[in-house]
Amino acid sequence: MGHLTGFIDIQRENPAEQHPLERIKHWQEYQKPLSEDAIKLQASRCMDCGTPFCQIGSLINSSTSGCPLYNLIPEWNELAYQGKWLEAYQRLAKTNNFPEFTSRACPAPCEGSCTAGLPGQPVTIKSIEKAIIDRAFQEGWVNVKQPSKRTTKKIAIIGSGPAGLTAADDLNQLGHNVTVFEKDDRFGGLLMYGIPNMKIDKKYVERRIELLRKEGIVFKGNTHIGVDISLEELRKDYDAVLICTGADKPRELDITGRQLAGIHPAMEYLKESTKHHLNKQYIPSINAKDKKVIVIGGGDTGADCVATAIRQGCKSVVQFGKHGKLPPARSKTNPWPENPQVFTLDYAYEEAQSKFGMDPRQYFIQTKAFHGDKNGNVKSLETTSFLVDDQTESRFWEADLVLIAIGFDGVTDTFPNIEKKQNKISANDVDFKTNHDGIYTAGDARRGQSLIVWAMQEGKKAAQEINRYLYS
Ligand SMILES: Cc1cc2nc3c(=O)[nH]c(=O)nc-3n(C[C@H](O)[C@H](O)[C@H](O)COP(=O)(O)OP(=O)(O)OC[C@H]3O[C@@H](n4cnc5c(N)ncnc54)[C@H](O)[C@@H]3O)c2cc1C
Ligand code: SF4
């Protein structure tokens, strides 16, 4: 256990952030790491309480509580408190293949169920995780690791997001010969072409891919399985196949005017933006510069669109959500250790507030129709707002760029012979088997759009199942 009364004597300290008006001038990460002494103090707040809900990783009331990777949080908190950074890293690496991604973009459900959060503020688990992994890279502890022996087994993994990469890493370390097929030009899935650079700098994704490549994993980009190579062909050439293709089918808004120019799925927009960021020669087909932007959808993808539009120099930005504003503190129906459903000012909203003087979120709004100009470009949106006492109000909003971020409808259909349910690939979360012998699935393709940590958990578990299958 850290400091005997650490959680009482020491206040939670979050990493400092660059001022929103400064950080919107660039696409780099904007959090400043806590000093080594500050991290030790923060780690000392962990009581090793004996009820470590922080590491249970389960769904309570449909929301994630605790770490789905079962990270050994109290153990590495203690090691960080003692300044034993190498040991802390070794502990972290036991359960988490890529802490450099989770410590940057995970919403930290571990903190939502930390016992110290009951009477006060939870331990800054995510910042401690980041300090450990960043130090490990700086010190050169994250090295190329070759498996001690190679088997003759060949495994194909379709999709290079966090699920595919985690499974590839574990299967490679077991000595198998792993090839990752990716339809895009770059690897990383949504780590590369979904989550903006401000949240995960793409240099970290590329650094990890390079390490995995050096460890023996073969990466084949620009290869669309189901189009360039059939799944059946792949299965013939490999001892097992794992489908980790994500859930990238955008949910549509089928209303009047949807065909107008200037209305796009959020992912198309975010991907174009990152492509341009990584290659300035690439001119994005969608750009928010000088535009009045409306984002439909109140979730995290919508927030990333807000932050991206601000950096591109939009004239204004508004985000529609169909739900109401969350309460400032947990309600009675949302007790610990459930994930707290409370109002927060995400990075994007802080930036909009600083730039335009208002939180861009509008609540209880439903879009009824898009209206266009004579050239077929979107000009305005017609909405209904739900007021108190079941009253509604209609309103028009000017816009010349609309981004639809209302979620995803499962997988894009490229494997007609693989069974699906509600447009997700059918398999349970115990054996991860599809209806075809030797073909497995994990991550968002199986569970629907989720979180990096869940994708990684599924990648790990599916890798174990495939290993078992290879020797059955
Ligand atoms: C905009 C956005 C922001 C997000 N932000 C966060 C966040 O901050 N924190 C968080 O925890 N989660 C976040 N998420 C969710 C998280 O990114 C996903 O849950 C996670 O990436 C899923 O991992 P995956 O490996 O299952 O699939 P993906 O990451 O979607 O990767 C699937 C890969 O498969 C490839 N592929 C698909 N079909 C084929 C095929 N037929 N052949 C070859 N390759 C194929 C795709 O090109 C893609 O690269 C975000 C999601 C979005 C959309
Ligand atoms: S991976 Fe996410 S849930 Fe797990 S310890 Fe890190 S921040 Fe918490």
XYZ file of C-alpha atoms and ligand atoms in Angstrom:
533
model
C 0.000 0.000 0.000
C 1.230 3.513 -0.851
C 1.087 6.322 1.686
C -1.020 5.219 4.682
C -3.344 8.220 4.495
C -2.403 9.329 0.982
C -5.932 9.420 -0.358
C -6.940 11.783 2.479
C -3.844 13.996 2.703
C -3.045 14.380 -0.971
C -5.371 15.980 -3.497
C -5.862 14.518 -6.942
C -3.795 16.391 -9.539
C -4.569 16.177 -13.244
C -1.946 16.902 -15.899
C -1.825 20.553 -16.943
C -3.159 21.324 -20.406
C -2.144 23.928 -22.923
C -4.713 26.763 -23.086
C -7.482 25.902 -25.593
C -6.812 29.030 -27.672
C -3.174 27.961 -28.060
C -3.720 24.292 -28.714
C -6.284 24.825 -31.465
C -3.443 26.306 -33.528
C -1.893 22.846 -33.903
C -2.640 19.126 -34.079
C -0.221 17.924 -31.404
C -1.068 16.479 -27.998
C -1.738 19.257 -25.512
C -1.410 17.627 -22.066
C 1.777 18.339 -20.148
C 3.013 15.290 -18.215
C 3.099 15.490 -14.413
C 6.596 15.615 -12.884
C 8.099 12.430 -11.452
C 7.529 13.654 -7.896
C 3.909 14.543 -8.651
C 3.291 11.099 -10.147
C 4.756 9.413 -7.058
C 2.457 11.472 -4.850
C -0.534 10.610 -6.990
C 0.381 6.909 -6.929
C 0.610 7.101 -3.122
C -3.128 7.899 -3.035
C -3.893 4.273 -4.004
C -4.883 2.349 -0.893
C -4.531 -1.133 -2.418
C -7.994 -1.254 -0.908
C -8.842 -4.920 -1.236
C -11.917 -4.109 -3.319
C -10.124 -3.271 -6.553
C -13.137 -2.664 -8.760
C -10.653 -0.638 -10.840
C -9.472 -3.898 -12.415
C -12.693 -5.884 -12.783
C -13.489 -4.856 -16.370
C -17.168 -5.650 -16.593
C -20.381 -4.138 -17.847
C -22.680 -2.830 -15.138
C -25.924 -1.314 -16.417
C -24.529 -1.467 -19.985
C -21.583 0.754 -19.082
C -17.949 -0.264 -18.531
C -16.712 -0.426 -14.930
C -13.070 -1.123 -14.205
C -10.325 -1.998 -16.649
C -11.287 -4.556 -19.338
C -7.610 -5.490 -19.641
C -7.565 -6.352 -15.917
C -4.508 -4.115 -15.542
C -2.813 -4.797 -12.190
C -3.449 -1.229 -11.123
C -2.761 -1.289 -7.346
C 0.470 -3.211 -8.003
C 1.929 -0.738 -10.474
C 0.667 2.195 -8.422
C 2.740 0.900 -5.504
C 5.822 0.382 -7.716
C 5.441 3.886 -9.171
C 5.155 5.306 -5.642
C 8.427 3.572 -4.762
C 10.070 4.884 -7.954
C 10.593 1.326 -9.240
C 9.779 2.302 -12.825
C 11.184 -0.765 -14.581
C 9.208 -3.096 -12.319
C 6.110 -0.926 -12.775
C 6.487 -1.210 -16.542
C 6.943 -4.998 -16.332
C 3.747 -5.228 -14.291
C 1.834 -3.033 -16.736
C 3.114 -4.963 -19.773
C 1.812 -8.238 -18.303
C -1.772 -7.323 -19.180
C -1.551 -4.399 -21.582
C 0.155 -4.804 -24.970
C -0.038 -1.114 -25.881
C -0.261 1.175 -22.829
C 0.913 4.096 -24.997
C -2.542 4.047 -26.663
C -4.751 3.343 -23.651
C -2.970 5.867 -21.422
C -3.714 8.515 -24.034
C -7.227 7.774 -25.281
C -8.904 5.405 -22.831
C -11.857 7.026 -21.046
C -10.470 5.349 -17.900
C -13.410 3.336 -16.586
C -10.902 2.194 -13.942
C -11.087 5.643 -12.363
C -14.889 5.604 -12.367
C -14.826 2.553 -10.088
C -11.791 3.492 -7.937
C -12.694 3.194 -4.230
C -11.018 6.530 -3.433
C -13.655 8.079 -5.689
C -16.381 7.138 -3.198
C -15.590 9.742 -0.530
C -13.557 12.019 -2.814
C -11.531 12.008 -6.005
C -10.305 8.788 -7.662
C -6.630 7.984 -8.157
C -5.218 9.413 -11.431
C -4.726 5.902 -12.797
C -4.505 6.922 -16.439
C -1.779 9.550 -15.813
C 0.249 7.046 -13.802
C -0.091 4.491 -16.617
C 1.122 7.122 -19.099
C 4.090 8.061 -16.910
C 5.109 4.392 -16.680
C 4.916 3.638 -20.407
C 6.422 6.943 -21.562
C 9.339 6.366 -19.184
C 9.723 2.781 -20.433
C 10.071 4.017 -24.026
C 12.477 6.808 -22.970
C 14.676 4.369 -21.030
C 14.727 1.892 -23.942
C 12.936 -0.842 -21.985
C 10.383 -1.416 -24.738
C 12.597 -3.464 -27.020
C 12.170 -5.810 -29.940
C 11.221 -9.155 -28.351
C 11.681 -12.255 -30.458
C 9.805 -15.422 -29.502
C 12.155 -18.102 -28.155
C 11.100 -20.555 -30.883
C 9.007 -20.496 -34.064
C 6.216 -22.955 -34.853
C 5.125 -23.884 -38.398
C 1.606 -22.486 -37.866
C 0.398 -19.597 -40.022
C -2.298 -17.174 -38.885
C -3.996 -14.468 -40.932
C -5.454 -11.471 -39.117
C -7.837 -9.234 -41.036
C -7.748 -5.658 -39.782
C -4.960 -3.794 -37.962
C -6.948 -1.964 -35.255
C -6.279 -2.549 -31.544
C -8.029 -5.967 -31.610
C -6.014 -7.247 -34.576
C -2.715 -5.806 -33.313
C -3.124 -7.267 -29.809
C -3.947 -10.721 -31.168
C -1.059 -10.469 -33.650
C 1.352 -9.545 -30.843
C 0.291 -12.411 -28.558
C 0.212 -15.044 -31.326
C 3.599 -13.901 -32.608
C 5.094 -14.111 -29.113
C 3.751 -17.685 -28.933
C 5.976 -18.381 -31.945
C 3.348 -18.542 -34.688
C 3.779 -16.889 -38.078
C 1.360 -13.983 -38.234
C 0.318 -11.869 -41.213
C -1.921 -8.819 -40.731
C -3.993 -7.763 -43.750
C -5.272 -4.179 -43.854
C -7.437 -2.560 -46.529
C -6.109 0.920 -45.740
C -2.743 2.348 -46.700
C -1.677 2.724 -43.047
C -1.993 0.381 -40.081
C -3.679 0.930 -36.720
C -7.412 0.949 -37.587
C -9.199 3.716 -35.708
C -6.005 4.425 -33.730
C -4.684 5.742 -37.047
C -7.705 6.931 -39.028
C -10.396 7.645 -36.435
C -9.020 9.113 -33.222
C -7.520 12.534 -34.060
C -3.822 13.273 -33.698
C -4.449 15.495 -30.642
C -5.568 12.399 -28.717
C -3.129 9.821 -30.116
C -0.170 11.181 -32.052
C 0.237 8.969 -35.115
C 3.985 8.726 -34.493
C 3.174 6.434 -31.540
C 1.044 4.161 -33.735
C 3.821 3.987 -36.330
C 6.449 3.331 -33.630
C 4.472 0.331 -32.356
C 3.841 -1.076 -35.851
C 7.574 -0.837 -36.535
C 8.357 -2.766 -33.323
C 5.818 -5.476 -34.190
C 7.255 -5.720 -37.698
C 10.769 -6.154 -36.286
C 9.416 -8.863 -34.015
C 8.399 -10.852 -37.074
C 4.774 -9.915 -37.850
C 4.166 -9.398 -41.577
C 1.950 -6.394 -42.439
C 0.193 -6.269 -45.800
C -1.527 -2.944 -46.447
C -3.887 -1.932 -49.264
C -5.257 -5.488 -49.202
C -9.008 -5.705 -48.888
C -9.998 -9.219 -47.837
C -13.273 -10.162 -49.504
C -12.319 -8.007 -52.493
C -8.621 -8.550 -53.341
C -8.438 -11.997 -51.715
C -11.485 -14.027 -50.719
C -11.893 -15.190 -47.139
C -12.114 -18.792 -48.352
C -8.777 -18.479 -50.191
C -7.185 -16.991 -47.092
C -8.495 -19.826 -44.939
C -6.937 -22.388 -47.313
C -3.521 -20.733 -47.023
C -3.525 -20.235 -43.231
C -4.056 -22.542 -40.246
C -6.451 -20.029 -38.681
C -7.984 -16.668 -39.549
C -9.067 -13.896 -37.164
C -11.507 -11.244 -38.396
C -10.933 -7.896 -36.638
C -12.476 -5.615 -39.203
C -14.157 -3.177 -36.813
C -17.684 -1.785 -37.023
C -17.248 0.992 -39.537
C -20.641 1.086 -41.250
C -21.916 4.601 -40.526
C -25.470 4.878 -39.199
C -27.430 6.921 -41.710
C -29.920 9.722 -41.284
C -32.516 8.980 -43.885
C -34.407 12.255 -43.997
C -35.398 14.799 -46.638
C -32.382 16.483 -48.210
C -29.783 13.859 -47.224
C -28.497 13.800 -50.831
C -27.412 17.474 -50.698
C -23.712 18.287 -51.073
C -21.913 19.163 -47.832
C -23.420 16.380 -45.690
C -20.944 13.641 -44.723
C -20.514 10.744 -42.303
C -18.191 11.826 -39.477
C -15.643 9.096 -40.167
C -15.135 10.188 -43.762
C -14.345 13.663 -42.465
C -12.002 12.565 -39.666
C -10.124 10.182 -41.925
C -9.590 12.828 -44.606
C -8.306 15.221 -41.966
C -5.741 12.732 -40.597
C -4.647 11.791 -44.132
C -3.896 15.451 -44.785
C -2.147 15.829 -41.441
C 0.177 12.929 -42.312
C 0.751 13.953 -45.910
C 0.370 17.639 -46.725
C 0.271 16.786 -50.465
C -3.039 15.042 -49.819
C -5.853 17.554 -50.205
C -8.886 16.545 -48.129
C -12.192 16.503 -50.003
C -14.011 17.798 -46.883
C -12.766 20.893 -45.074
C -14.456 23.017 -42.410
C -12.484 26.191 -43.145
C -14.759 29.267 -43.010
C -17.834 27.020 -42.803
C -20.780 26.979 -40.457
C -20.547 23.439 -39.163
C -23.242 21.331 -37.555
C -22.370 17.963 -36.037
C -25.334 15.639 -35.564
C -24.727 13.210 -32.706
C -23.768 13.938 -29.121
C -21.066 11.274 -28.589
C -17.277 11.170 -28.630
C -16.983 10.894 -32.415
C -19.016 14.097 -32.629
C -16.676 15.750 -30.115
C -13.671 14.789 -32.266
C -15.415 16.409 -35.258
C -15.905 19.616 -33.227
C -12.190 19.756 -32.295
C -11.148 19.005 -35.886
C -13.470 21.645 -37.387
C -12.116 24.264 -34.962
C -8.526 23.466 -35.971
C -9.467 23.726 -39.642
C -10.802 27.253 -38.993
C -14.593 26.836 -39.088
C -16.753 29.947 -38.755
C -18.997 28.329 -36.121
C -19.759 24.885 -34.752
C -22.839 23.399 -33.091
C -23.352 19.802 -31.949
C -26.816 18.265 -31.696
C -27.542 15.563 -29.136
C -30.844 13.769 -28.785
C -30.401 13.228 -25.028
C -30.507 15.752 -22.193
C -27.616 17.333 -20.295
C -26.045 14.979 -17.751
C -26.199 15.898 -14.029
C -23.139 17.469 -12.331
C -22.791 14.531 -9.900
C -23.847 10.871 -9.833
C -27.583 10.359 -9.571
C -29.066 7.807 -7.155
C -29.592 5.427 -10.076
C -25.913 5.579 -11.040
C -24.044 4.481 -7.895
C -20.365 3.548 -7.531
C -18.784 1.372 -8.962
C -20.800 2.089 -12.099
C -19.183 4.362 -14.613
C -20.224 7.889 -13.568
C -22.747 9.393 -16.003
C -21.983 13.021 -15.206
C -21.533 16.249 -17.104
C -17.951 16.852 -18.264
C -16.337 19.452 -20.467
C -14.453 17.318 -22.994
C -11.394 18.833 -24.733
C -13.401 19.756 -27.824
C -16.082 21.602 -25.845
C -13.489 23.535 -23.857
C -11.965 24.609 -27.157
C -15.323 25.667 -28.632
C -16.122 27.543 -25.418
C -12.842 29.470 -25.606
C -13.045 30.169 -29.327
C -16.752 30.976 -29.736
C -17.773 31.782 -26.159
C -20.244 28.919 -25.853
C -20.470 25.192 -25.319
C -21.425 23.855 -28.782
C -23.773 21.201 -27.402
C -27.515 21.516 -27.941
C -29.657 18.939 -26.156
C -32.878 17.052 -26.916
C -32.689 17.858 -30.625
C -33.916 15.781 -33.515
C -33.098 16.723 -37.114
C -36.180 16.580 -39.347
C -34.879 17.766 -42.748
C -31.976 19.323 -44.631
C -32.619 22.217 -46.985
C -30.393 23.234 -49.879
C -29.617 26.158 -52.168
C -30.242 26.174 -55.922
C -26.871 24.490 -56.546
C -27.740 21.487 -54.406
C -25.571 22.463 -51.417
C -26.866 22.159 -47.888
C -27.973 25.533 -46.523
C -29.910 24.793 -43.358
C -31.298 22.140 -41.015
C -34.786 21.933 -39.633
C -35.026 20.495 -36.137
C -37.462 19.702 -33.376
C -36.414 20.320 -29.772
C -38.175 18.588 -26.932
C -39.009 21.023 -24.162
C -40.463 20.425 -20.701
C -44.102 19.282 -20.436
C -43.874 17.345 -23.716
C -43.821 20.583 -25.711
C -41.767 20.776 -28.880
C -40.195 23.636 -30.750
C -39.186 23.762 -34.427
C -36.134 25.655 -35.501
C -33.922 26.309 -38.555
C -30.138 26.351 -38.301
C -27.817 27.694 -40.982
C -25.052 25.306 -42.045
C -22.775 24.697 -44.991
C -21.089 21.582 -43.601
C -22.989 18.856 -41.766
C -21.257 15.885 -40.151
C -23.313 12.869 -39.163
C -21.959 11.186 -36.041
C -24.927 9.165 -34.808
C -23.058 5.901 -34.392
C -22.263 2.820 -36.408
C -24.375 -0.013 -37.759
C -21.904 -2.855 -37.421
C -19.614 -4.333 -40.043
C -19.351 -3.485 -43.709
C -20.554 -6.630 -45.444
C -17.605 -8.248 -47.197
C -17.915 -11.857 -45.983
C -21.259 -13.236 -47.191
C -20.691 -16.742 -45.771
C -19.992 -15.593 -42.246
C -23.035 -15.487 -39.980
C -24.044 -12.140 -38.545
C -26.542 -10.972 -36.001
C -27.686 -7.349 -35.952
C -24.919 -6.748 -38.474
C -22.177 -7.893 -36.068
C -20.218 -11.075 -36.717
C -21.751 -13.888 -34.667
C -19.435 -15.377 -32.052
C -19.531 -15.502 -28.264
C -16.987 -13.843 -25.967
C -15.682 -17.166 -24.669
C -14.421 -19.000 -27.760
C -14.725 -16.209 -30.401
C -15.536 -18.838 -33.086
C -17.555 -17.902 -36.163
C -19.709 -20.453 -38.006
C -16.633 -21.534 -40.034
C -14.039 -23.892 -38.640
C -10.763 -22.078 -37.950
C -12.225 -18.598 -38.488
C -12.493 -16.407 -35.392
C -13.563 -12.831 -34.749
C -12.800 -10.181 -32.101
C -13.170 -6.488 -31.346
C -15.783 -4.108 -32.734
C -16.643 -6.518 -35.587
C -18.046 -8.854 -32.914
C -19.260 -6.535 -30.146
C -20.113 -3.387 -32.137
C -18.433 0.034 -31.845
C -16.814 0.172 -28.417
C -13.517 1.149 -26.782
C -9.838 0.468 -27.419
C -9.561 -1.521 -24.177
C -12.435 -3.839 -25.079
C -10.958 -4.426 -28.543
C -7.603 -5.260 -26.937
C -9.218 -7.563 -24.375
C -11.011 -9.455 -27.144
C -7.827 -9.632 -29.241
C -5.996 -11.213 -26.275
C -8.741 -13.735 -25.526
C -9.235 -14.695 -29.183
C -5.458 -15.232 -29.528
C -5.582 -17.735 -26.646
C -8.495 -19.559 -28.285
C -6.699 -19.716 -31.631
C -3.579 -21.065 -29.939
C -5.689 -23.782 -28.321
C -7.336 -24.598 -31.679
C -3.968 -24.952 -33.423
C -2.999 -27.765 -31.060
C -6.397 -29.441 -30.791
C -13.870 8.870 -34.165
C -13.665 7.820 -33.137
C -12.998 8.156 -31.967
C -12.814 7.189 -30.989
N -12.157 7.556 -29.860
C -11.936 6.628 -28.897
C -11.225 6.972 -27.724
O -10.821 8.131 -27.538
N -11.004 5.998 -26.805
C -11.424 4.714 -26.983
O -11.171 3.853 -26.125
N -12.107 4.354 -28.093
C -12.360 5.287 -29.059
N -13.051 4.921 -30.181
C -13.447 3.502 -30.354
C -12.228 2.628 -30.732
O -11.402 3.322 -31.629
C -12.685 1.296 -31.323
O -13.540 0.667 -30.405
C -11.501 0.369 -31.612
O -10.580 0.983 -32.488
C -11.982 -0.951 -32.231
O -10.881 -1.723 -32.569
P -10.955 -2.887 -33.683
O -9.576 -3.406 -33.789
O -12.038 -3.827 -33.352
O -11.412 -2.171 -35.034
P -10.868 -0.899 -35.831
O -9.999 -0.034 -35.002
O -12.066 -0.304 -36.457
O -9.947 -1.548 -36.964
C -10.478 -2.337 -37.984
C -9.509 -2.355 -39.148
O -9.911 -3.351 -40.078
C -9.716 -2.865 -41.397
N -10.590 -3.634 -42.286
C -11.947 -3.630 -42.301
N -12.413 -4.507 -43.227
C -11.312 -5.060 -43.801
C -11.142 -6.029 -44.827
N -12.193 -6.629 -45.395
N -9.879 -6.359 -45.211
C -8.801 -5.775 -44.619
N -8.917 -4.847 -43.631
C -10.153 -4.506 -43.223
C -10.109 -1.402 -41.277
O -9.588 -0.644 -42.342
C -9.477 -1.047 -39.927
O -8.152 -0.625 -40.086
C -13.287 5.865 -31.180
C -13.964 5.536 -32.347
C -14.167 6.496 -33.317
C -14.915 6.137 -34.557
S -6.387 0.776 -19.955
Fe -8.022 2.279 -19.501
S -9.276 1.248 -17.966
Fe -7.340 0.127 -18.048
S -6.020 1.076 -16.452
Fe -5.581 2.141 -18.378
S -6.906 3.941 -18.397
Fe -7.735 2.496 -16.850
